[in-house]
């Protein structure tokens, strides 16, 4: 969060290269979980109140709550691109499938049919191509073209500077 504030003070755009995973293991204690949530909240506050351009590249996975901390679509970045292999999901697709099967009341043969159907749907609807077709991102960038696209994005945000004063957020250290 401090780094984000320094970038705001010096008018340096923030570029996120995002490859996040969900947290498979819950924290061992309530205190650890509270500290983790506090750190996420501090980072979300800093990024959402930043007054510099935000450019996000999803280069792997955007799974779990950590992807929201790193200027995902919910933070309204100036640009959000993804690589062709990127996966978008609120949680691990396998875990979602497993949770749906446990919640449902199906029999043995029916469970397999539902599992295949849900897995196929999850595999289709979590791809970068599906997200781009729904305009959830600004496009798909090949890995070898990333540097060129970053340069073009920086040229655009530098040409159209309309930065406001930083929005005040409270960060207690």
PDB file of C-alpha atoms in Angstrom:
ATOM      1  CA  UNK A   1       0.000   0.000   0.000  1.00  0.00           C
ATOM      2  CA  UNK A   2       2.892   2.333   0.755  1.00  0.00           C
ATOM      3  CA  UNK A   3       4.366   1.672  -2.700  1.00  0.00           C
ATOM      4  CA  UNK A   4       1.039   2.614  -4.311  1.00  0.00           C
ATOM      5  CA  UNK A   5       0.986   5.881  -2.343  1.00  0.00           C
ATOM      6  CA  UNK A   6       4.543   6.664  -3.467  1.00  0.00           C
ATOM      7  CA  UNK A   7       3.536   6.099  -7.090  1.00  0.00           C
ATOM      8  CA  UNK A   8       0.619   8.505  -6.600  1.00  0.00           C
ATOM      9  CA  UNK A   9       2.875  11.183  -5.148  1.00  0.00           C
ATOM     10  CA  UNK A  10       5.349  10.852  -8.022  1.00  0.00           C
ATOM     11  CA  UNK A  11       2.692  10.388 -10.725  1.00  0.00           C
ATOM     12  CA  UNK A  12       3.993   6.972 -11.809  1.00  0.00           C
ATOM     13  CA  UNK A  13       1.418   4.671 -13.486  1.00  0.00           C
ATOM     14  CA  UNK A  14       0.804   1.312 -11.820  1.00  0.00           C
ATOM     15  CA  UNK A  15       1.201  -1.772 -13.988  1.00  0.00           C
ATOM     16  CA  UNK A  16      -0.013  -5.074 -12.569  1.00  0.00           C
ATOM     17  CA  UNK A  17       1.098  -8.424 -13.981  1.00  0.00           C
ATOM     18  CA  UNK A  18      -1.473 -10.666 -12.398  1.00  0.00           C
ATOM     19  CA  UNK A  19      -1.247 -14.417 -11.809  1.00  0.00           C
ATOM     20  CA  UNK A  20      -3.217 -15.168  -8.666  1.00  0.00           C
ATOM     21  CA  UNK A  21      -4.431 -18.389  -7.105  1.00  0.00           C
ATOM     22  CA  UNK A  22      -7.095 -18.980  -4.529  1.00  0.00           C
ATOM     23  CA  UNK A  23      -5.981 -19.675  -0.992  1.00  0.00           C
ATOM     24  CA  UNK A  24      -6.433 -23.449  -0.659  1.00  0.00           C
ATOM     25  CA  UNK A  25      -5.629 -23.621   3.046  1.00  0.00           C
ATOM     26  CA  UNK A  26      -7.480 -21.447   5.523  1.00  0.00           C
ATOM     27  CA  UNK A  27      -5.293 -19.566   7.998  1.00  0.00           C
ATOM     28  CA  UNK A  28      -4.462 -21.432  11.169  1.00  0.00           C
ATOM     29  CA  UNK A  29      -5.984 -18.903  13.541  1.00  0.00           C
ATOM     30  CA  UNK A  30      -8.529 -16.138  13.601  1.00  0.00           C
ATOM     31  CA  UNK A  31      -5.778 -13.613  14.229  1.00  0.00           C
ATOM     32  CA  UNK A  32      -3.881 -14.681  11.094  1.00  0.00           C
ATOM     33  CA  UNK A  33      -7.079 -14.520   9.060  1.00  0.00           C
ATOM     34  CA  UNK A  34      -7.807 -11.051  10.439  1.00  0.00           C
ATOM     35  CA  UNK A  35      -4.311  -9.874   9.525  1.00  0.00           C
ATOM     36  CA  UNK A  36      -4.719 -11.256   6.007  1.00  0.00           C
ATOM     37  CA  UNK A  37      -8.073  -9.499   5.554  1.00  0.00           C
ATOM     38  CA  UNK A  38      -6.631  -6.264   6.964  1.00  0.00           C
ATOM     39  CA  UNK A  39      -3.738  -6.401   4.478  1.00  0.00           C
ATOM     40  CA  UNK A  40      -6.159  -7.012   1.591  1.00  0.00           C
ATOM     41  CA  UNK A  41      -8.333  -4.103   2.707  1.00  0.00           C
ATOM     42  CA  UNK A  42      -5.334  -1.794   2.978  1.00  0.00           C
ATOM     43  CA  UNK A  43      -4.197  -2.682  -0.542  1.00  0.00           C
ATOM     44  CA  UNK A  44      -7.716  -2.364  -1.991  1.00  0.00           C
ATOM     45  CA  UNK A  45      -8.051   1.051  -0.370  1.00  0.00           C
ATOM     46  CA  UNK A  46      -4.710   2.223  -1.739  1.00  0.00           C
ATOM     47  CA  UNK A  47      -5.341   0.972  -5.289  1.00  0.00           C
ATOM     48  CA  UNK A  48      -8.955   2.140  -5.528  1.00  0.00           C
ATOM     49  CA  UNK A  49      -8.058   5.616  -4.229  1.00  0.00           C
ATOM     50  CA  UNK A  50      -4.942   5.975  -6.370  1.00  0.00           C
ATOM     51  CA  UNK A  51      -4.836   8.927  -8.740  1.00  0.00           C
ATOM     52  CA  UNK A  52      -2.473   7.406 -11.311  1.00  0.00           C
ATOM     53  CA  UNK A  53      -3.351   5.263 -14.330  1.00  0.00           C
ATOM     54  CA  UNK A  54      -3.850   1.558 -13.639  1.00  0.00           C
ATOM     55  CA  UNK A  55      -2.836  -0.954 -16.300  1.00  0.00           C
ATOM     56  CA  UNK A  56      -3.460  -4.643 -15.620  1.00  0.00           C
ATOM     57  CA  UNK A  57      -2.226  -7.669 -17.530  1.00  0.00           C
ATOM     58  CA  UNK A  58      -3.614 -11.026 -16.460  1.00  0.00           C
ATOM     59  CA  UNK A  59      -0.799 -13.330 -17.505  1.00  0.00           C
ATOM     60  CA  UNK A  60      -2.004 -16.509 -15.821  1.00  0.00           C
ATOM     61  CA  UNK A  61      -4.930 -16.879 -13.482  1.00  0.00           C
ATOM     62  CA  UNK A  62      -7.281 -14.366 -11.933  1.00  0.00           C
ATOM     63  CA  UNK A  63      -8.706 -16.668  -9.299  1.00  0.00           C
ATOM     64  CA  UNK A  64      -9.813 -15.769  -5.823  1.00  0.00           C
ATOM     65  CA  UNK A  65     -10.035 -12.552  -3.849  1.00  0.00           C
ATOM     66  CA  UNK A  66      -6.384 -11.628  -4.421  1.00  0.00           C
ATOM     67  CA  UNK A  67      -7.146 -10.849  -8.065  1.00  0.00           C
ATOM     68  CA  UNK A  68      -9.450  -8.039  -6.923  1.00  0.00           C
ATOM     69  CA  UNK A  69      -6.646  -6.499  -4.879  1.00  0.00           C
ATOM     70  CA  UNK A  70      -4.449  -6.246  -7.982  1.00  0.00           C
ATOM     71  CA  UNK A  71      -6.598  -3.867 -10.041  1.00  0.00           C
ATOM     72  CA  UNK A  72      -9.005  -6.332 -11.560  1.00  0.00           C
ATOM     73  CA  UNK A  73     -12.055  -5.043 -13.466  1.00  0.00           C
ATOM     74  CA  UNK A  74     -13.734  -4.073 -10.189  1.00  0.00           C
ATOM     75  CA  UNK A  75     -11.045  -1.394  -9.647  1.00  0.00           C
ATOM     76  CA  UNK A  76     -11.790   0.195 -13.050  1.00  0.00           C
ATOM     77  CA  UNK A  77      -8.257   0.143 -14.423  1.00  0.00           C
ATOM     78  CA  UNK A  78      -7.536   2.299 -17.451  1.00  0.00           C
ATOM     79  CA  UNK A  79      -6.589  -0.842 -19.368  1.00  0.00           C
ATOM     80  CA  UNK A  80      -7.066  -4.529 -18.620  1.00  0.00           C
ATOM     81  CA  UNK A  81      -5.573  -7.082 -20.985  1.00  0.00           C
ATOM     82  CA  UNK A  82      -5.034 -10.797 -20.675  1.00  0.00           C
ATOM     83  CA  UNK A  83      -2.921 -13.487 -22.237  1.00  0.00           C
ATOM     84  CA  UNK A  84      -4.654 -16.281 -24.192  1.00  0.00           C
ATOM     85  CA  UNK A  85      -4.091 -18.815 -21.398  1.00  0.00           C
ATOM     86  CA  UNK A  86      -5.649 -16.650 -18.661  1.00  0.00           C
ATOM     87  CA  UNK A  87      -8.401 -18.038 -16.442  1.00  0.00           C
ATOM     88  CA  UNK A  88     -11.026 -15.812 -14.760  1.00  0.00           C
ATOM     89  CA  UNK A  89     -12.977 -17.158 -11.826  1.00  0.00           C
ATOM     90  CA  UNK A  90     -14.034 -16.099  -8.343  1.00  0.00           C
ATOM     91  CA  UNK A  91     -12.809 -19.437  -6.999  1.00  0.00           C
ATOM     92  CA  UNK A  92     -10.982 -22.492  -8.292  1.00  0.00           C
ATOM     93  CA  UNK A  93     -13.218 -24.069 -10.998  1.00  0.00           C
ATOM     94  CA  UNK A  94     -12.618 -27.575  -9.617  1.00  0.00           C
ATOM     95  CA  UNK A  95     -13.665 -26.448  -6.141  1.00  0.00           C
ATOM     96  CA  UNK A  96     -16.817 -24.812  -7.495  1.00  0.00           C
ATOM     97  CA  UNK A  97     -17.742 -28.029  -9.307  1.00  0.00           C
ATOM     98  CA  UNK A  98     -17.121 -30.062  -6.164  1.00  0.00           C
ATOM     99  CA  UNK A  99     -19.189 -27.673  -4.021  1.00  0.00           C
ATOM    100  CA  UNK A 100     -22.099 -27.802  -6.475  1.00  0.00           C
ATOM    101  CA  UNK A 101     -22.079 -31.591  -6.453  1.00  0.00           C
ATOM    102  CA  UNK A 102     -22.036 -31.724  -2.657  1.00  0.00           C
ATOM    103  CA  UNK A 103     -24.892 -29.224  -2.399  1.00  0.00           C
ATOM    104  CA  UNK A 104     -27.076 -31.070  -4.907  1.00  0.00           C
ATOM    105  CA  UNK A 105     -29.123 -34.173  -4.258  1.00  0.00           C
ATOM    106  CA  UNK A 106     -28.186 -36.458  -7.129  1.00  0.00           C
ATOM    107  CA  UNK A 107     -27.655 -40.189  -7.476  1.00  0.00           C
ATOM    108  CA  UNK A 108     -24.511 -42.000  -8.740  1.00  0.00           C
ATOM    109  CA  UNK A 109     -25.059 -41.917 -12.524  1.00  0.00           C
ATOM    110  CA  UNK A 110     -26.677 -38.518 -12.334  1.00  0.00           C
ATOM    111  CA  UNK A 111     -23.693 -37.131 -10.404  1.00  0.00           C
ATOM    112  CA  UNK A 112     -21.290 -38.026 -13.218  1.00  0.00           C
ATOM    113  CA  UNK A 113     -23.517 -36.383 -15.835  1.00  0.00           C
ATOM    114  CA  UNK A 114     -23.826 -33.226 -13.745  1.00  0.00           C
ATOM    115  CA  UNK A 115     -20.080 -33.219 -13.057  1.00  0.00           C
ATOM    116  CA  UNK A 116     -19.241 -33.460 -16.764  1.00  0.00           C
ATOM    117  CA  UNK A 117     -21.745 -30.737 -17.642  1.00  0.00           C
ATOM    118  CA  UNK A 118     -20.583 -28.335 -14.910  1.00  0.00           C
ATOM    119  CA  UNK A 119     -16.894 -28.978 -15.633  1.00  0.00           C
ATOM    120  CA  UNK A 120     -17.416 -28.315 -19.332  1.00  0.00           C
ATOM    121  CA  UNK A 121     -19.343 -25.111 -18.566  1.00  0.00           C
ATOM    122  CA  UNK A 122     -16.666 -23.922 -16.117  1.00  0.00           C
ATOM    123  CA  UNK A 123     -13.866 -24.674 -18.581  1.00  0.00           C
ATOM    124  CA  UNK A 124     -15.678 -22.691 -21.274  1.00  0.00           C
ATOM    125  CA  UNK A 125     -16.767 -19.703 -19.203  1.00  0.00           C
ATOM    126  CA  UNK A 126     -13.483 -19.085 -17.383  1.00  0.00           C
ATOM    127  CA  UNK A 127     -11.286 -18.611 -20.459  1.00  0.00           C
ATOM    128  CA  UNK A 128      -9.833 -15.324 -21.621  1.00  0.00           C
ATOM    129  CA  UNK A 129     -11.669 -15.665 -24.942  1.00  0.00           C
ATOM    130  CA  UNK A 130     -15.031 -15.935 -23.183  1.00  0.00           C
ATOM    131  CA  UNK A 131     -14.156 -12.897 -21.047  1.00  0.00           C
ATOM    132  CA  UNK A 132     -13.071 -10.896 -24.102  1.00  0.00           C
ATOM    133  CA  UNK A 133     -16.269 -11.803 -25.959  1.00  0.00           C
ATOM    134  CA  UNK A 134     -18.255 -10.384 -23.013  1.00  0.00           C
ATOM    135  CA  UNK A 135     -16.049  -7.242 -22.936  1.00  0.00           C
ATOM    136  CA  UNK A 136     -14.828  -8.057 -19.428  1.00  0.00           C
ATOM    137  CA  UNK A 137     -11.357  -6.991 -20.544  1.00  0.00           C
ATOM    138  CA  UNK A 138      -9.874  -4.744 -23.201  1.00  0.00           C
ATOM    139  CA  UNK A 139      -8.504  -7.567 -25.281  1.00  0.00           C
ATOM    140  CA  UNK A 140      -6.212 -10.535 -25.538  1.00  0.00           C
ATOM    141  CA  UNK A 141      -2.505  -9.880 -25.963  1.00  0.00           C
ATOM    142  CA  UNK A 142       0.024 -12.450 -27.066  1.00  0.00           C
ATOM    143  CA  UNK A 143       2.883 -12.779 -24.569  1.00  0.00           C
ATOM    144  CA  UNK A 144       5.461 -11.608 -27.106  1.00  0.00           C
ATOM    145  CA  UNK A 145       3.382  -8.458 -27.774  1.00  0.00           C
ATOM    146  CA  UNK A 146       3.013  -7.456 -24.107  1.00  0.00           C
ATOM    147  CA  UNK A 147       5.902  -4.989 -24.060  1.00  0.00           C
ATOM    148  CA  UNK A 148       4.592  -3.191 -27.152  1.00  0.00           C
ATOM    149  CA  UNK A 149       1.079  -2.960 -25.688  1.00  0.00           C
ATOM    150  CA  UNK A 150       2.452  -1.624 -22.368  1.00  0.00           C
ATOM    151  CA  UNK A 151       4.312   1.084 -24.283  1.00  0.00           C
ATOM    152  CA  UNK A 152       1.171   2.016 -26.234  1.00  0.00           C
ATOM    153  CA  UNK A 153      -0.912   2.141 -23.045  1.00  0.00           C
ATOM    154  CA  UNK A 154       1.650   4.385 -21.354  1.00  0.00           C
ATOM    155  CA  UNK A 155       1.644   6.702 -24.385  1.00  0.00           C
ATOM    156  CA  UNK A 156      -2.155   6.944 -24.222  1.00  0.00           C
ATOM    157  CA  UNK A 157      -2.325   7.649 -20.482  1.00  0.00           C
ATOM    158  CA  UNK A 158       0.494  10.201 -20.726  1.00  0.00           C
ATOM    159  CA  UNK A 159      -1.203  11.981 -23.644  1.00  0.00           C
ATOM    160  CA  UNK A 160      -4.508  12.280 -21.791  1.00  0.00           C
ATOM    161  CA  UNK A 161      -3.549  13.195 -18.258  1.00  0.00           C
ATOM    162  CA  UNK A 162      -6.655  14.138 -16.357  1.00  0.00           C
ATOM    163  CA  UNK A 163      -5.517  13.105 -12.909  1.00  0.00           C
ATOM    164  CA  UNK A 164      -7.407  14.458  -9.951  1.00  0.00           C
ATOM    165  CA  UNK A 165      -6.067  15.053  -6.513  1.00  0.00           C
ATOM    166  CA  UNK A 166      -5.590  11.809  -4.637  1.00  0.00           C
ATOM    167  CA  UNK A 167      -8.662  10.612  -2.833  1.00  0.00           C
ATOM    168  CA  UNK A 168      -7.861  10.429   0.832  1.00  0.00           C
ATOM    169  CA  UNK A 169      -7.802   7.002   2.376  1.00  0.00           C
ATOM    170  CA  UNK A 170      -6.932   6.123   5.924  1.00  0.00           C
ATOM    171  CA  UNK A 171      -4.053   3.708   6.342  1.00  0.00           C
ATOM    172  CA  UNK A 172      -3.057   2.900   9.860  1.00  0.00           C
ATOM    173  CA  UNK A 173       0.360   1.361  10.158  1.00  0.00           C
TER     174      UNK A 173
END
